[in-house]
Every structure is written in C-alpha cells, then in structure tokens.
Amino acid sequence: RQGSELSGWAMGRWTYEGIDLNHNFADLNTALWDAEDNDLVPHQFPNHYIPIPEYYTLANATVAPETRAVIDWMQRVPFVLSANLHGGELVVTYPFDMTRTYWKAQELTPTPDDEVFRWLATVYATSNLAMATEERRLCHYDDFARVGNIINGANWHTVPGSMNDFSYLHTNCFEITVELSCDKFPHASELPDEWENNREALLLYMEQVHRGIKGVVRDRETEKGIANAIISVDGINHDIRT
C-alpha cells in the first residue's frame, strides 16, 4: 500500500488493471449465510471449505492475477495461521470483515470461532509497542485503545471479498489484519522503529500455532492417517479438515 496520512490516502490500493486487492477475493460469506437462513448448513451446504463460485473462476472475471496467485498458494499449502499487514491505523481486526446485514456499513459479525480470533488479535495488539504504549495518539477519530486495540472487522467497516474471510471459509487458515501504523508511507529512517514495534508481536503471534489440539486422525484398523477427515467441535459451527 502507498500513501501517507496527509495525502495520497488511496494511492496504491488498486492494481495497474484498476482492481482493489482489498476486496478482490470471492465472497463466500453471502452463500454461507443464505444457506444458514434456509437451514441447509451443514447437511446440504458446508460450514467450511466452501467452494469458490463458478462465476469467480471464469476467464473474464474481475480477478487480479495477484489474487489468483494467492488463492493457488492457499490451496497448495495447508496454512493454519496468517496475518496481513496494512497501514493507516493502529488496530488489529479479525473476521468476519463483511457485515451479515448486506446494507449496513458497520455491524458486529463474529465467526463461530470468535473467542480464538479475539485471542489471536489480542496477542498481537498487546505485544505491539506502538499499540501498547499508554502515550499513543489517535490516528484519526477512533479510540481503539479503549477496546484493547482490537475490533471485529465488520464492526469497523464492511469489506466484502476480504482475504481474511476467504481464508477462514475456504481453507483451514485463521487470518487477521494488523493495521500497524498511523502513517501508511513511513520514511526509510523510521523503518527500524517500525520493526522494533512489531518484532516481538510477530514472533508471539507465530507461536500461537502451538495452541489448541494437535494430532493425527487414523484409520482404526490400519492406523494409517486419514486425509481430509472432517473434525467437528460441539458448539462451533465451523469444521476443519486434516
């Protein structure tokens, strides 16, 4: 992303072809929520690994090559934890990024794994030096320090087609967005400070892959591992796969 907090705010958000990468992933949320409203989940419509709509795969679909490349990467490598780094604010956002009420610009829209996402966001926010300091100033008008410097993405502003929502609904990956600086275009001399602000937070965040349950799902008779076994947890309407 390019631009600073004083000028060129939206510069660099669009590709050379004029595509906004921040909204360019397939909207899987709407299909899931429509299926939920019609009581089709999970027996007739999955609550995870939601397939990409056919229209999105067409050659003439408005999908940037960068977006297609990232999706191909996600499908080849079984990521479980991710973060994407933005500038312009000091806050960590977590899915869902898209409001469930389609006409609302802001609406709290938690995932079934809201407690895990809130934990992941809090780990980063509390160890990021710029966010954690009591002397931090507001970037704009939102005082995110009052809420621990984390927010549900949709409760801040709706983003249809976000990478976070796509990762969660199409893969096993849990992804958050880190808005790591008020200034979207810091001077080169400021980069060492930005690194120090984020170094420990990045390391602590990566360590979260060791939380939760780990193991191998095996065939009872052969004891061989079972690929693509669906794992369901009571009370969480979002399964994962081995």
C-alpha positions as a Markdown table, in Angstrom:
| # | Residue | x | y | z |
|---|---|---|---|---|
| 1 | Arg | 0.0 | 0.0 | 0.0 |
| 2 | Gln | 1.1 | 3.5 | -0.7 |
| 3 | Gly | 0.2 | 7.0 | 0.5 |
| 4 | Ser | 0.7 | 8.8 | 3.8 |
| 5 | Glu | -1.7 | 10.0 | 6.4 |
| 6 | Leu | -1.7 | 13.5 | 4.9 |
| 7 | Ser | -2.0 | 12.8 | 1.2 |
| 8 | Gly | -2.5 | 10.1 | -1.4 |
| 9 | Trp | -4.5 | 8.0 | 1.1 |
| 10 | Ala | -5.9 | 5.7 | -1.5 |
| 11 | Met | -2.8 | 5.5 | -3.8 |
| 12 | Gly | -1.6 | 2.0 | -4.4 |
| 13 | Arg | -4.7 | 0.3 | -3.3 |
| 14 | Trp | -5.6 | -0.5 | -6.9 |
| 15 | Thr | -3.5 | -2.6 | -9.3 |
| 16 | Tyr | -2.4 | -1.4 | -12.7 |
| 17 | Glu | -5.6 | -3.0 | -14.1 |
| 18 | Gly | -7.7 | -0.9 | -11.6 |
| 19 | Ile | -8.6 | -3.8 | -9.2 |
| 20 | Asp | -8.9 | -3.2 | -5.5 |
| 21 | Leu | -7.0 | -6.1 | -4.0 |
| 22 | Asn | -8.5 | -5.5 | -0.6 |
| 23 | His | -12.0 | -6.6 | -1.9 |
| 24 | Asn | -10.9 | -9.0 | -4.6 |
| 25 | Phe | -11.4 | -12.4 | -3.1 |
| 26 | Ala | -14.5 | -14.5 | -3.7 |
| 27 | Asp | -17.5 | -13.5 | -1.4 |
| 28 | Leu | -18.2 | -16.8 | 0.3 |
| 29 | Asn | -20.0 | -15.2 | 3.2 |
| 30 | Thr | -23.2 | -14.5 | 1.3 |
| 31 | Ala | -23.6 | -18.1 | 0.1 |
| 32 | Leu | -23.0 | -19.4 | 3.6 |
| 33 | Trp | -25.4 | -17.0 | 5.3 |
| 34 | Asp | -28.1 | -17.7 | 2.7 |
| 35 | Ala | -27.7 | -21.4 | 3.3 |
| 36 | Glu | -27.9 | -20.9 | 7.1 |
| 37 | Asp | -31.0 | -18.9 | 6.7 |
| 38 | Asn | -32.6 | -21.8 | 4.8 |
| 39 | Asp | -31.4 | -24.4 | 7.3 |
| 40 | Leu | -29.1 | -26.1 | 4.8 |
| 41 | Val | -26.0 | -26.0 | 6.9 |
| 42 | Pro | -24.1 | -28.3 | 7.3 |
| 43 | His | -26.0 | -31.2 | 5.8 |
| 44 | Gln | -26.7 | -29.7 | 2.4 |
| 45 | Phe | -24.2 | -26.8 | 2.4 |
| 46 | Pro | -20.8 | -27.0 | 4.1 |
| 47 | Asn | -19.8 | -24.7 | 7.0 |
| 48 | His | -16.2 | -24.8 | 6.0 |
| 49 | Tyr | -14.1 | -25.4 | 2.8 |
| 50 | Ile | -16.8 | -23.5 | 1.0 |
| 51 | Pro | -16.2 | -23.9 | -2.8 |
| 52 | Ile | -15.4 | -20.9 | -5.0 |
| 53 | Pro | -18.4 | -19.8 | -7.0 |
| 54 | Glu | -18.2 | -20.7 | -10.7 |
| 55 | Tyr | -18.5 | -17.1 | -11.8 |
| 56 | Tyr | -15.3 | -16.2 | -10.0 |
| 57 | Thr | -13.3 | -18.8 | -11.9 |
| 58 | Leu | -14.3 | -17.6 | -15.4 |
| 59 | Ala | -11.5 | -16.2 | -17.6 |
| 60 | Asn | -13.3 | -12.8 | -17.8 |
| 61 | Ala | -13.9 | -12.5 | -14.1 |
| 62 | Thr | -12.5 | -9.3 | -12.5 |
| 63 | Val | -9.9 | -11.1 | -10.5 |
| 64 | Ala | -6.3 | -9.8 | -10.3 |
| 65 | Pro | -3.5 | -12.2 | -11.2 |
| 66 | Glu | -2.1 | -11.4 | -7.7 |
| 67 | Thr | -5.3 | -12.6 | -6.1 |
| 68 | Arg | -5.4 | -15.8 | -8.2 |
| 69 | Ala | -1.8 | -16.5 | -7.2 |
| 70 | Val | -2.5 | -16.1 | -3.5 |
| 71 | Ile | -5.5 | -18.4 | -3.8 |
| 72 | Asp | -3.4 | -21.0 | -5.6 |
| 73 | Trp | -0.8 | -20.7 | -2.8 |
| 74 | Met | -3.5 | -21.2 | -0.1 |
| 75 | Gln | -4.8 | -24.3 | -1.9 |
| 76 | Arg | -1.3 | -25.8 | -2.3 |
| 77 | Val | -0.1 | -25.2 | 1.3 |
| 78 | Pro | -2.2 | -26.0 | 4.3 |
| 79 | Phe | -1.7 | -22.8 | 6.3 |
| 80 | Val | -3.4 | -22.6 | 9.7 |
| 81 | Leu | -2.4 | -19.2 | 10.8 |
| 82 | Ser | -1.8 | -15.9 | 8.9 |
| 83 | Ala | -1.7 | -12.2 | 9.3 |
| 84 | Asn | -1.7 | -9.4 | 6.6 |
| 85 | Leu | -0.2 | -6.1 | 7.4 |
| 86 | His | -1.8 | -2.8 | 6.5 |
| 87 | Gly | -1.1 | 0.9 | 7.3 |
| 88 | Gly | -3.3 | 3.8 | 8.3 |
| 89 | Glu | -4.4 | 2.9 | 11.8 |
| 90 | Leu | -3.2 | 1.2 | 15.0 |
| 91 | Val | -5.6 | -1.7 | 15.5 |
| 92 | Val | -5.9 | -5.4 | 14.9 |
| 93 | Thr | -9.0 | -6.6 | 13.1 |
| 94 | Tyr | -10.4 | -10.1 | 12.9 |
| 95 | Pro | -13.2 | -11.8 | 10.9 |
| 96 | Phe | -15.7 | -11.5 | 9.8 |
| 97 | Asp | -14.8 | -8.5 | 7.7 |
| 98 | Met | -18.2 | -8.4 | 5.9 |
| 99 | Thr | -21.4 | -7.4 | 7.6 |
| 100 | Arg | -24.1 | -10.0 | 7.7 |
| 101 | Thr | -26.7 | -7.4 | 7.0 |
| 102 | Tyr | -25.6 | -6.5 | 3.5 |
| 103 | Trp | -26.8 | -2.9 | 3.5 |
| 104 | Lys | -25.1 | -2.0 | 6.8 |
| 105 | Ala | -21.7 | -0.3 | 6.7 |
| 106 | Gln | -20.9 | -1.4 | 10.3 |
| 107 | Glu | -22.2 | -4.4 | 12.2 |
| 108 | Leu | -20.7 | -6.8 | 14.7 |
| 109 | Thr | -20.4 | -10.0 | 12.7 |
| 110 | Pro | -18.4 | -12.7 | 14.7 |
| 111 | Thr | -17.3 | -16.0 | 13.3 |
| 112 | Pro | -18.2 | -19.3 | 15.2 |
| 113 | Asp | -14.5 | -19.1 | 16.3 |
| 114 | Asp | -14.8 | -15.6 | 17.8 |
| 115 | Glu | -13.0 | -16.4 | 21.0 |
| 116 | Val | -10.0 | -17.8 | 19.2 |
| 117 | Phe | -9.9 | -14.8 | 16.8 |
| 118 | Arg | -10.2 | -12.3 | 19.7 |
| 119 | Trp | -7.3 | -14.1 | 21.4 |
| 120 | Leu | -5.1 | -14.0 | 18.3 |
| 121 | Ala | -5.8 | -10.3 | 17.8 |
| 122 | Thr | -5.1 | -9.6 | 21.5 |
| 123 | Val | -1.8 | -11.4 | 21.4 |
| 124 | Tyr | -0.6 | -9.1 | 18.6 |
| 125 | Ala | -2.1 | -5.9 | 20.0 |
| 126 | Thr | -0.8 | -6.3 | 23.5 |
| 127 | Ser | 2.8 | -7.0 | 22.3 |
| 128 | Asn | 3.0 | -4.4 | 19.6 |
| 129 | Leu | 4.9 | -1.5 | 21.2 |
| 130 | Ala | 3.1 | 1.3 | 19.3 |
| 131 | Met | -0.3 | 0.0 | 20.3 |
| 132 | Ala | 0.6 | -1.0 | 23.9 |
| 133 | Thr | 2.1 | 2.3 | 24.9 |
| 134 | Glu | -0.1 | 4.5 | 27.1 |
| 135 | Glu | 1.2 | 7.6 | 25.4 |
| 136 | Arg | 0.0 | 6.6 | 21.9 |
| 137 | Arg | -2.0 | 9.2 | 20.0 |
| 138 | Leu | -5.1 | 8.7 | 17.9 |
| 139 | Cys | -4.5 | 8.1 | 14.2 |
| 140 | His | -7.9 | 9.6 | 13.3 |
| 141 | Tyr | -11.1 | 9.7 | 15.4 |
| 142 | Asp | -11.5 | 6.1 | 16.6 |
| 143 | Asp | -10.0 | 5.4 | 20.1 |
| 144 | Phe | -9.2 | 1.8 | 19.7 |
| 145 | Ala | -7.2 | 1.8 | 22.9 |
| 146 | Arg | -10.5 | 1.8 | 24.8 |
| 147 | Val | -11.2 | -1.7 | 23.4 |
| 148 | Gly | -7.8 | -3.2 | 23.7 |
| 149 | Asn | -6.8 | -2.2 | 20.1 |
| 150 | Ile | -8.7 | -5.0 | 18.5 |
| 151 | Ile | -12.0 | -4.9 | 16.7 |
| 152 | Asn | -14.2 | -7.2 | 14.6 |
| 153 | Gly | -13.6 | -6.1 | 11.0 |
| 154 | Ala | -17.2 | -5.8 | 10.1 |
| 155 | Asn | -17.9 | -3.7 | 13.2 |
| 156 | Trp | -15.3 | -1.2 | 11.9 |
| 157 | His | -16.3 | -1.1 | 8.3 |
| 158 | Thr | -17.6 | -3.8 | 6.0 |
| 159 | Val | -15.2 | -5.3 | 3.5 |
| 160 | Pro | -16.8 | -7.8 | 1.1 |
| 161 | Gly | -14.3 | -10.1 | -0.6 |
| 162 | Ser | -11.6 | -9.8 | 2.1 |
| 163 | Met | -8.7 | -12.3 | 2.3 |
| 164 | Asn | -9.4 | -12.9 | 6.0 |
| 165 | Asp | -13.0 | -14.1 | 5.4 |
| 166 | Phe | -11.9 | -16.1 | 2.3 |
| 167 | Ser | -9.1 | -17.8 | 4.3 |
| 168 | Tyr | -11.5 | -18.8 | 7.0 |
| 169 | Leu | -14.3 | -20.0 | 4.8 |
| 170 | His | -12.3 | -21.7 | 2.0 |
| 171 | Thr | -9.3 | -23.2 | 4.0 |
| 172 | Asn | -8.3 | -24.2 | 7.5 |
| 173 | Cys | -6.5 | -20.9 | 7.9 |
| 174 | Phe | -7.3 | -18.3 | 10.6 |
| 175 | Glu | -6.2 | -14.9 | 9.5 |
| 176 | Ile | -6.2 | -11.4 | 11.0 |
| 177 | Thr | -5.3 | -7.9 | 9.7 |
| 178 | Val | -2.8 | -5.8 | 11.5 |
| 179 | Glu | -3.0 | -2.0 | 10.9 |
| 180 | Leu | 0.4 | -1.3 | 12.2 |
| 181 | Ser | 1.0 | 2.5 | 11.8 |
| 182 | Cys | -0.9 | 5.7 | 11.5 |
| 183 | Asp | 1.5 | 6.6 | 8.6 |
| 184 | Lys | 0.9 | 4.5 | 5.5 |
| 185 | Phe | 4.2 | 5.6 | 4.0 |
| 186 | Pro | 6.8 | 6.0 | 6.7 |
| 187 | His | 10.2 | 7.4 | 5.8 |
| 188 | Ala | 13.1 | 4.9 | 5.5 |
| 189 | Ser | 14.6 | 6.3 | 8.6 |
| 190 | Glu | 11.5 | 5.2 | 10.6 |
| 191 | Leu | 11.6 | 1.6 | 9.4 |
| 192 | Pro | 14.0 | 0.4 | 12.2 |
| 193 | Asp | 11.5 | 1.7 | 14.8 |
| 194 | Glu | 8.6 | 0.1 | 12.9 |
| 195 | Trp | 10.5 | -3.2 | 13.0 |
| 196 | Glu | 11.1 | -2.9 | 16.8 |
| 197 | Asn | 7.4 | -2.1 | 17.3 |
| 198 | Asn | 6.4 | -5.3 | 15.6 |
| 199 | Arg | 9.2 | -7.8 | 16.0 |
| 200 | Glu | 8.1 | -9.4 | 19.3 |
| 201 | Ala | 4.4 | -9.2 | 18.2 |
| 202 | Leu | 5.2 | -11.2 | 15.1 |
| 203 | Leu | 7.1 | -13.8 | 17.0 |
| 204 | Leu | 4.4 | -14.2 | 19.7 |
| 205 | Tyr | 1.7 | -14.4 | 17.0 |
| 206 | Met | 3.5 | -17.2 | 15.1 |
| 207 | Glu | 3.9 | -19.1 | 18.4 |
| 208 | Gln | 0.1 | -19.3 | 18.6 |
| 209 | Val | 0.2 | -22.2 | 16.1 |
| 210 | His | 1.1 | -24.4 | 19.1 |
| 211 | Arg | -2.1 | -23.7 | 21.0 |
| 212 | Gly | -5.1 | -26.0 | 20.7 |
| 213 | Ile | -5.4 | -29.7 | 19.9 |
| 214 | Lys | -2.9 | -31.4 | 17.7 |
| 215 | Gly | -2.7 | -34.9 | 16.4 |
| 216 | Val | -3.3 | -37.4 | 13.6 |
| 217 | Val | -6.7 | -38.8 | 12.6 |
| 218 | Arg | -6.0 | -42.5 | 11.9 |
| 219 | Asp | -8.0 | -45.4 | 10.5 |
| 220 | Arg | -8.8 | -47.7 | 13.4 |
| 221 | Glu | -7.9 | -50.9 | 11.6 |
| 222 | Thr | -4.8 | -49.9 | 9.5 |
| 223 | Glu | -3.7 | -47.0 | 11.8 |
| 224 | Lys | -2.9 | -45.0 | 8.6 |
| 225 | Gly | -3.5 | -41.3 | 8.6 |
| 226 | Ile | -6.8 | -40.1 | 7.1 |
| 227 | Ala | -6.6 | -37.2 | 4.7 |
| 228 | Asn | -9.5 | -34.7 | 4.6 |
| 229 | Ala | -11.1 | -36.1 | 7.7 |
| 230 | Ile | -13.7 | -33.6 | 8.9 |
| 231 | Ile | -13.3 | -32.6 | 12.5 |
| 232 | Ser | -16.3 | -31.1 | 14.3 |
| 233 | Val | -16.4 | -29.5 | 17.7 |
| 234 | Asp | -19.6 | -29.3 | 19.7 |
| 235 | Gly | -20.9 | -25.7 | 19.8 |
| 236 | Ile | -18.7 | -24.4 | 16.9 |
| 237 | Asn | -20.5 | -24.3 | 13.6 |
| 238 | His | -17.2 | -24.3 | 11.6 |
| 239 | Asp | -15.5 | -27.6 | 11.0 |
| 240 | Ile | -11.8 | -28.2 | 9.9 |
| 241 | Arg | -10.1 | -30.9 | 7.9 |
| 242 | Thr | -7.0 | -32.9 | 8.3 |
